[in-house]
Every structure is written in structure tokens, then in C-alpha cells.
mmCIF file of C-alpha atoms in Angstrom:
data_model
loop_
_atom_site.group_PDB
_atom_site.id
_atom_site.type_symbol
_atom_site.label_atom_id
_atom_site.label_comp_id
_atom_site.label_asym_id
_atom_site.label_seq_id
_atom_site.Cartn_x
_atom_site.Cartn_y
_atom_site.Cartn_z
ATOM 1 C CA UNK A 1 83.401 58.154 33.930
ATOM 2 C CA UNK A 2 80.912 55.340 34.514
ATOM 3 C CA UNK A 3 80.389 53.769 37.932
ATOM 4 C CA UNK A 4 81.523 50.175 38.343
ATOM 5 C CA UNK A 5 78.689 47.646 38.449
ATOM 6 C CA UNK A 6 78.213 45.732 41.700
ATOM 7 C CA UNK A 7 77.121 42.212 40.780
ATOM 8 C CA UNK A 8 77.390 39.777 43.668
ATOM 9 C CA UNK A 9 78.073 36.058 43.178
ATOM 10 C CA UNK A 10 74.407 35.210 43.798
ATOM 11 C CA UNK A 11 73.357 37.715 41.110
ATOM 12 C CA UNK A 12 75.472 36.175 38.350
ATOM 13 C CA UNK A 13 73.680 33.912 35.870
ATOM 14 C CA UNK A 14 75.126 31.555 33.274
ATOM 15 C CA UNK A 15 74.742 33.262 29.889
ATOM 16 C CA UNK A 16 74.829 36.758 31.353
ATOM 17 C CA UNK A 17 76.658 39.197 29.051
ATOM 18 C CA UNK A 18 78.120 42.686 29.130
ATOM 19 C CA UNK A 19 79.859 44.644 26.382
ATOM 20 C CA UNK A 20 81.235 48.078 25.494
ATOM 21 C CA UNK A 21 83.059 49.709 22.568
ATOM 22 C CA UNK A 22 86.367 51.541 22.135
ATOM 23 C CA UNK A 23 87.868 53.389 19.161
ATOM 24 C CA UNK A 24 91.558 52.570 18.775
ATOM 25 C CA UNK A 25 93.372 55.868 18.218
ATOM 26 C CA UNK A 26 96.982 56.781 17.552
ATOM 27 C CA UNK A 27 97.218 58.378 20.972
ATOM 28 C CA UNK A 28 96.006 55.173 22.692
ATOM 29 C CA UNK A 29 98.727 53.199 20.924
ATOM 30 C CA UNK A 30 101.346 55.843 21.722
ATOM 31 C CA UNK A 31 100.295 56.002 25.387
ATOM 32 C CA UNK A 32 100.391 52.211 25.687
ATOM 33 C CA UNK A 33 103.884 52.199 24.222
ATOM 34 C CA UNK A 34 104.938 54.661 26.937
ATOM 35 C CA UNK A 35 103.393 52.557 29.705
ATOM 36 C CA UNK A 36 104.551 49.164 28.468
ATOM 37 C CA UNK A 37 107.871 50.163 26.958
ATOM 38 C CA UNK A 38 106.972 48.361 23.719
ATOM 39 C CA UNK A 39 108.069 50.736 20.961
ATOM 40 C CA UNK A 40 108.271 48.068 18.268
ATOM 41 C CA UNK A 41 108.165 49.840 14.869
ATOM 42 C CA UNK A 42 105.318 47.513 13.907
ATOM 43 C CA UNK A 43 103.207 49.578 16.303
ATOM 44 C CA UNK A 44 104.973 52.941 16.164
ATOM 45 C CA UNK A 45 106.503 53.519 12.702
ATOM 46 C CA UNK A 46 104.153 54.054 9.760
ATOM 47 C CA UNK A 47 106.894 53.710 7.152
ATOM 48 C CA UNK A 48 108.202 50.495 8.676
ATOM 49 C CA UNK A 49 104.730 48.992 9.110
ATOM 50 C CA UNK A 50 103.854 49.835 5.489
ATOM 51 C CA UNK A 51 106.585 47.466 4.348
ATOM 52 C CA UNK A 52 105.116 44.530 6.297
ATOM 53 C CA UNK A 53 102.207 42.283 5.382
ATOM 54 C CA UNK A 54 99.970 44.488 7.571
ATOM 55 C CA UNK A 55 100.633 47.584 5.378
ATOM 56 C CA UNK A 56 100.024 49.895 8.350
ATOM 57 C CA UNK A 57 100.686 50.231 12.065
ATOM 58 C CA UNK A 58 98.964 47.622 14.176
ATOM 59 C CA UNK A 59 97.682 47.983 17.716
ATOM 60 C CA UNK A 60 99.567 46.175 20.507
ATOM 61 C CA UNK A 61 97.836 42.908 21.282
ATOM 62 C CA UNK A 62 98.223 43.556 24.997
ATOM 63 C CA UNK A 63 96.576 46.977 24.616
ATOM 64 C CA UNK A 64 93.536 45.162 23.300
ATOM 65 C CA UNK A 65 93.790 42.630 26.124
ATOM 66 C CA UNK A 66 93.949 45.428 28.678
ATOM 67 C CA UNK A 67 90.327 46.253 27.894
ATOM 68 C CA UNK A 68 89.370 42.949 29.519
ATOM 69 C CA UNK A 69 90.423 44.680 32.719
ATOM 70 C CA UNK A 70 87.742 47.286 32.145
ATOM 71 C CA UNK A 71 85.226 44.575 31.293
ATOM 72 C CA UNK A 72 85.894 42.699 34.531
ATOM 73 C CA UNK A 73 86.482 45.651 36.819
ATOM 74 C CA UNK A 74 83.641 47.854 35.635
ATOM 75 C CA UNK A 75 81.009 45.668 33.968
ATOM 76 C CA UNK A 76 81.095 41.943 34.746
ATOM 77 C CA UNK A 77 81.151 41.556 37.652
ATOM 78 C CA UNK A 78 82.415 45.057 38.478
ATOM 79 C CA UNK A 79 83.768 46.228 41.826
ATOM 80 C CA UNK A 80 83.205 42.907 43.645
ATOM 81 C CA UNK A 81 85.450 40.973 41.266
ATOM 82 C CA UNK A 82 89.107 40.020 41.691
ATOM 83 C CA UNK A 83 90.942 38.747 38.616
ATOM 84 C CA UNK A 84 92.082 35.154 39.038
ATOM 85 C CA UNK A 85 93.333 34.273 35.565
ATOM 86 C CA UNK A 86 93.057 35.322 31.927
ATOM 87 C CA UNK A 87 94.025 33.364 28.843
ATOM 88 C CA UNK A 88 94.551 35.098 25.509
ATOM 89 C CA UNK A 89 94.653 34.210 21.841
ATOM 90 C CA UNK A 90 95.454 36.965 19.341
ATOM 91 C CA UNK A 91 93.566 36.016 16.225
ATOM 92 C CA UNK A 92 93.457 39.048 13.901
ATOM 93 C CA UNK A 93 95.270 42.409 13.872
ATOM 94 C CA UNK A 94 93.677 45.672 14.929
ATOM 95 C CA UNK A 95 94.440 48.981 13.191
ATOM 96 C CA UNK A 96 94.225 52.675 14.042
ATOM 97 C CA UNK A 97 90.637 53.981 13.914
ATOM 98 C CA UNK A 98 89.120 50.502 14.278
ATOM 99 C CA UNK A 99 86.066 50.403 16.565
ATOM 100 C CA UNK A 100 86.293 47.331 18.747
ATOM 101 C CA UNK A 101 83.609 45.657 20.857
ATOM 102 C CA UNK A 102 84.767 44.059 24.095
ATOM 103 C CA UNK A 103 82.363 41.405 25.376
ATOM 104 C CA UNK A 104 82.152 38.962 28.236
ATOM 105 C CA UNK A 105 79.726 36.075 28.727
ATOM 106 C CA UNK A 106 79.393 34.007 31.894
ATOM 107 C CA UNK A 107 79.965 30.360 30.992
ATOM 108 C CA UNK A 108 80.473 28.839 34.457
ATOM 109 C CA UNK A 109 80.268 29.605 38.179
ATOM 110 C CA UNK A 110 81.583 27.610 41.132
ATOM 111 C CA UNK A 111 79.719 27.756 44.449
ATOM 112 C CA UNK A 112 82.709 26.399 46.355
ATOM 113 C CA UNK A 113 85.292 28.909 45.136
ATOM 114 C CA UNK A 114 82.970 31.799 44.169
ATOM 115 C CA UNK A 115 84.828 31.884 40.857
ATOM 116 C CA UNK A 116 82.966 32.828 37.705
ATOM 117 C CA UNK A 117 84.317 31.970 34.263
ATOM 118 C CA UNK A 118 83.837 34.373 31.373
ATOM 119 C CA UNK A 119 84.316 33.825 27.683
ATOM 120 C CA UNK A 120 86.001 37.107 26.749
ATOM 121 C CA UNK A 121 86.175 38.351 23.179
ATOM 122 C CA UNK A 122 87.151 41.435 21.225
ATOM 123 C CA UNK A 123 85.542 41.907 17.824
ATOM 124 C CA UNK A 124 85.687 44.433 15.016
ATOM 125 C CA UNK A 125 82.500 44.407 12.938
ATOM 126 C CA UNK A 126 81.923 40.770 13.779
ATOM 127 C CA UNK A 127 85.500 39.696 13.092
ATOM 128 C CA UNK A 128 87.165 38.168 16.155
ATOM 129 C CA UNK A 129 90.442 39.868 17.107
ATOM 130 C CA UNK A 130 91.130 38.451 20.556
ATOM 131 C CA UNK A 131 89.703 35.437 22.346
ATOM 132 C CA UNK A 132 90.200 34.214 25.891
ATOM 133 C CA UNK A 133 88.850 32.855 29.146
ATOM 134 C CA UNK A 134 88.730 34.937 32.332
ATOM 135 C CA UNK A 135 88.277 33.561 35.829
ATOM 136 C CA UNK A 136 87.216 36.019 38.520
ATOM 137 C CA UNK A 137 86.724 35.533 42.246
ATOM 138 C CA UNK A 138 83.700 37.336 43.630
ATOM 139 C CA UNK A 139 84.505 38.983 46.962
ATOM 140 C CA UNK A 140 80.780 39.196 47.730
ATOM 141 C CA UNK B 1 93.654 9.313 39.584
ATOM 142 C CA UNK B 2 96.155 9.779 42.381
ATOM 143 C CA UNK B 3 98.929 10.444 39.876
ATOM 144 C CA UNK B 4 96.792 13.067 38.138
ATOM 145 C CA UNK B 5 95.845 14.630 41.471
ATOM 146 C CA UNK B 6 99.445 14.699 42.647
ATOM 147 C CA UNK B 7 100.522 16.242 39.321
ATOM 148 C CA UNK B 8 98.011 19.045 39.780
ATOM 149 C CA UNK B 9 99.077 19.602 43.380
ATOM 150 C CA UNK B 10 102.744 19.569 42.361
ATOM 151 C CA UNK B 11 102.095 22.275 39.769
ATOM 152 C CA UNK B 12 99.835 24.426 41.937
ATOM 153 C CA UNK B 13 102.047 24.288 45.026
ATOM 154 C CA UNK B 14 105.380 24.185 43.152
ATOM 155 C CA UNK B 15 106.592 21.099 44.997
ATOM 156 C CA UNK B 16 108.180 17.954 43.563
ATOM 157 C CA UNK B 17 105.552 15.299 42.990
ATOM 158 C CA UNK B 18 107.534 12.821 45.116
ATOM 159 C CA UNK B 19 106.928 15.044 48.141
ATOM 160 C CA UNK B 20 103.147 14.678 47.860
ATOM 161 C CA UNK B 21 101.226 11.894 49.602
ATOM 162 C CA UNK B 22 97.855 11.335 51.248
ATOM 163 C CA UNK B 23 99.037 13.036 54.450
ATOM 164 C CA UNK B 24 100.098 16.211 52.633
ATOM 165 C CA UNK B 25 98.322 19.251 54.066
ATOM 166 C CA UNK B 26 98.682 23.020 54.491
ATOM 167 C CA UNK B 27 100.894 22.162 57.469
ATOM 168 C CA UNK B 28 103.354 20.159 55.359
ATOM 169 C CA UNK B 29 103.310 22.121 52.084
ATOM 170 C CA UNK B 30 104.501 25.684 52.474
ATOM 171 C CA UNK B 31 102.654 27.054 49.425
ATOM 172 C CA UNK B 32 99.326 25.501 50.377
ATOM 173 C CA UNK B 33 97.804 28.787 51.438
ATOM 174 C CA UNK B 34 94.282 30.156 50.983
ATOM 175 C CA UNK B 35 94.999 31.546 47.515
ATOM 176 C CA UNK B 36 96.678 28.422 46.174
ATOM 177 C CA UNK B 37 93.945 26.383 47.830
ATOM 178 C CA UNK B 38 91.487 28.276 45.644
ATOM 179 C CA UNK B 39 93.657 27.616 42.586
ATOM 180 C CA UNK B 40 93.713 23.914 43.486
ATOM 181 C CA UNK B 41 89.922 23.658 43.842
ATOM 182 C CA UNK B 42 89.450 25.471 40.527
ATOM 183 C CA UNK B 43 91.865 23.098 38.760
ATOM 184 C CA UNK B 44 90.289 20.016 40.339
ATOM 185 C CA UNK B 45 86.783 21.095 39.310
ATOM 186 C CA UNK B 46 87.979 21.762 35.738
ATOM 187 C CA UNK B 47 90.121 18.642 35.385
ATOM 188 C CA UNK B 48 87.697 16.139 36.904
ATOM 189 C CA UNK B 49 84.518 17.957 35.830
ATOM 190 C CA UNK B 50 83.061 18.100 39.321
ATOM 191 C CA UNK B 51 81.484 20.835 41.412
ATOM 192 C CA UNK B 52 82.395 20.790 45.101
ATOM 193 C CA UNK B 53 80.167 22.221 47.792
ATOM 194 C CA UNK B 54 81.415 24.782 50.279
ATOM 195 C CA UNK B 55 81.183 22.230 53.078
ATOM 196 C CA UNK B 56 83.354 19.773 51.114
ATOM 197 C CA UNK B 57 86.009 22.444 50.652
ATOM 198 C CA UNK B 58 86.032 23.477 54.302
ATOM 199 C CA UNK B 59 86.178 19.797 55.289
ATOM 200 C CA UNK B 60 89.526 19.250 53.558
ATOM 201 C CA UNK B 61 92.436 18.848 55.971
ATOM 202 C CA UNK B 62 94.693 16.539 53.911
ATOM 203 C CA UNK B 63 95.136 15.146 50.438
ATOM 204 C CA UNK B 64 93.285 12.023 51.597
ATOM 205 C CA UNK B 65 90.203 14.196 52.183
ATOM 206 C CA UNK B 66 90.451 15.532 48.634
ATOM 207 C CA UNK B 67 90.563 11.990 47.270
ATOM 208 C CA UNK B 68 87.562 11.026 49.388
ATOM 209 C CA UNK B 69 85.514 13.926 48.016
ATOM 210 C CA UNK B 70 86.573 13.152 44.451
ATOM 211 C CA UNK B 71 85.464 9.528 44.918
ATOM 212 C CA UNK B 72 82.127 10.788 46.252
ATOM 213 C CA UNK B 73 81.741 12.690 42.994
ATOM 214 C CA UNK B 74 82.271 9.527 40.998
ATOM 215 C CA UNK B 75 85.898 10.085 40.082
ATOM 216 C CA UNK B 76 87.543 6.680 39.678
ATOM 217 C CA UNK B 77 90.786 6.145 41.537
ATOM 218 C CA UNK B 78 93.554 3.989 40.188
ATOM 219 C CA UNK B 79 95.040 3.193 43.597
#
């Protein structure tokens, strides 16, 4: 397990970026269903999903969004950050065995509130799957 | 600008807009706590495209103080 980064407010620069990758597996989707209680057949039933326009099971959108938690808590800014808000737009579906890249870029910082604003994205081979804006309070 | 400011405060503090005036403060609005104060500053900076200093934030006692700081940042008031 990696150690959480420790960026302080003064260390953060506009344009600063961090990213990491995850492979979306069946077990991740199944585990998320257990945690969230979302057993929609679109995510869980291959035969059902095959009859939809997606032709196969799709990953929960909120499972994808949950990786923003790792981005903020472990990478940018890491342990000194406290989530303030997160907006989400689900743009394209994600399928089993897709390799996704989760990325955050600092687009603003406020000296008065110690809040940094990140443009947060999830891509699969350059195709945007999820888009959003995160605001994080730096405790240091 | 006051109407816009009061609308933001009404939403952030979950109080009817008619209950907000220039004397409104953390003493008169129950949900004006440190966290919601942070939410308010963030919304004001985004809405009015200003950046407050720490000293401006700590100087705020009432809504009138907020308006004064917004004016100092060039925000035009309609009252």
C-alpha cells in the first residue's frame, strides 16, 4: 500500500497534477454492489446487460467516482486534505477489464479558506468517462 | 448585489431570505458556524469572482462587513 502524500497548502501550485490507474474487475464491481447495495442487473447480470444498448455489464458510476477519494486522500493533496465538495458528470460507460486513469489538476486555490479546487477526470485510453470538480480544505 | 448575497446566505445557512439583513451574524443565524462560514466564503469568491484575504475573513462580524469587503473588491451594490 502506498503512503499518502503530504502536500501542504503552501506547496500546492496551480496546474499541479497527480494521476494513477485502476483495472476494473468483476470482483471490484461485485464488492461495490455489496457495499452500496446497488445490485441493478445492468451492473450484475451478464444476460440482462447483453440485451441493453451497452451489450455487457457496466461498472457503477459511483464506483468510478469513489476513486476520486483515493486521488484526494492519497495523492492530491493527500493526508492534509479534507473533502469539501465534489461534482460529478457521468459521460461514458466503463466495462469490466477497462483500465482507467484517474487524474486531478489544481485549477484554483483560496488563501482565505485554504480550499484548493481540482478538475477531476477519469479516462479510458483518452476517452473521458467521468468529469467533475473537487474542492478540498487543506488542514495544514 | 444585496439580493444575490442574501440568496447565497439563505441557501448556505438554510434560513428564509426575509430573515437576513445587514445585522445578521453568527449570533443571530444558528447555522452560521465555522464550517458554513467556510462554505459561504467559497461561494462568495466563486459567485463574485473575488479573492478575500485572511484578515478580511477574520474581520467579518456581520453581513454589513461582508458587503463592505465585497465593495472593496469592486463588486457593485444595488442598494
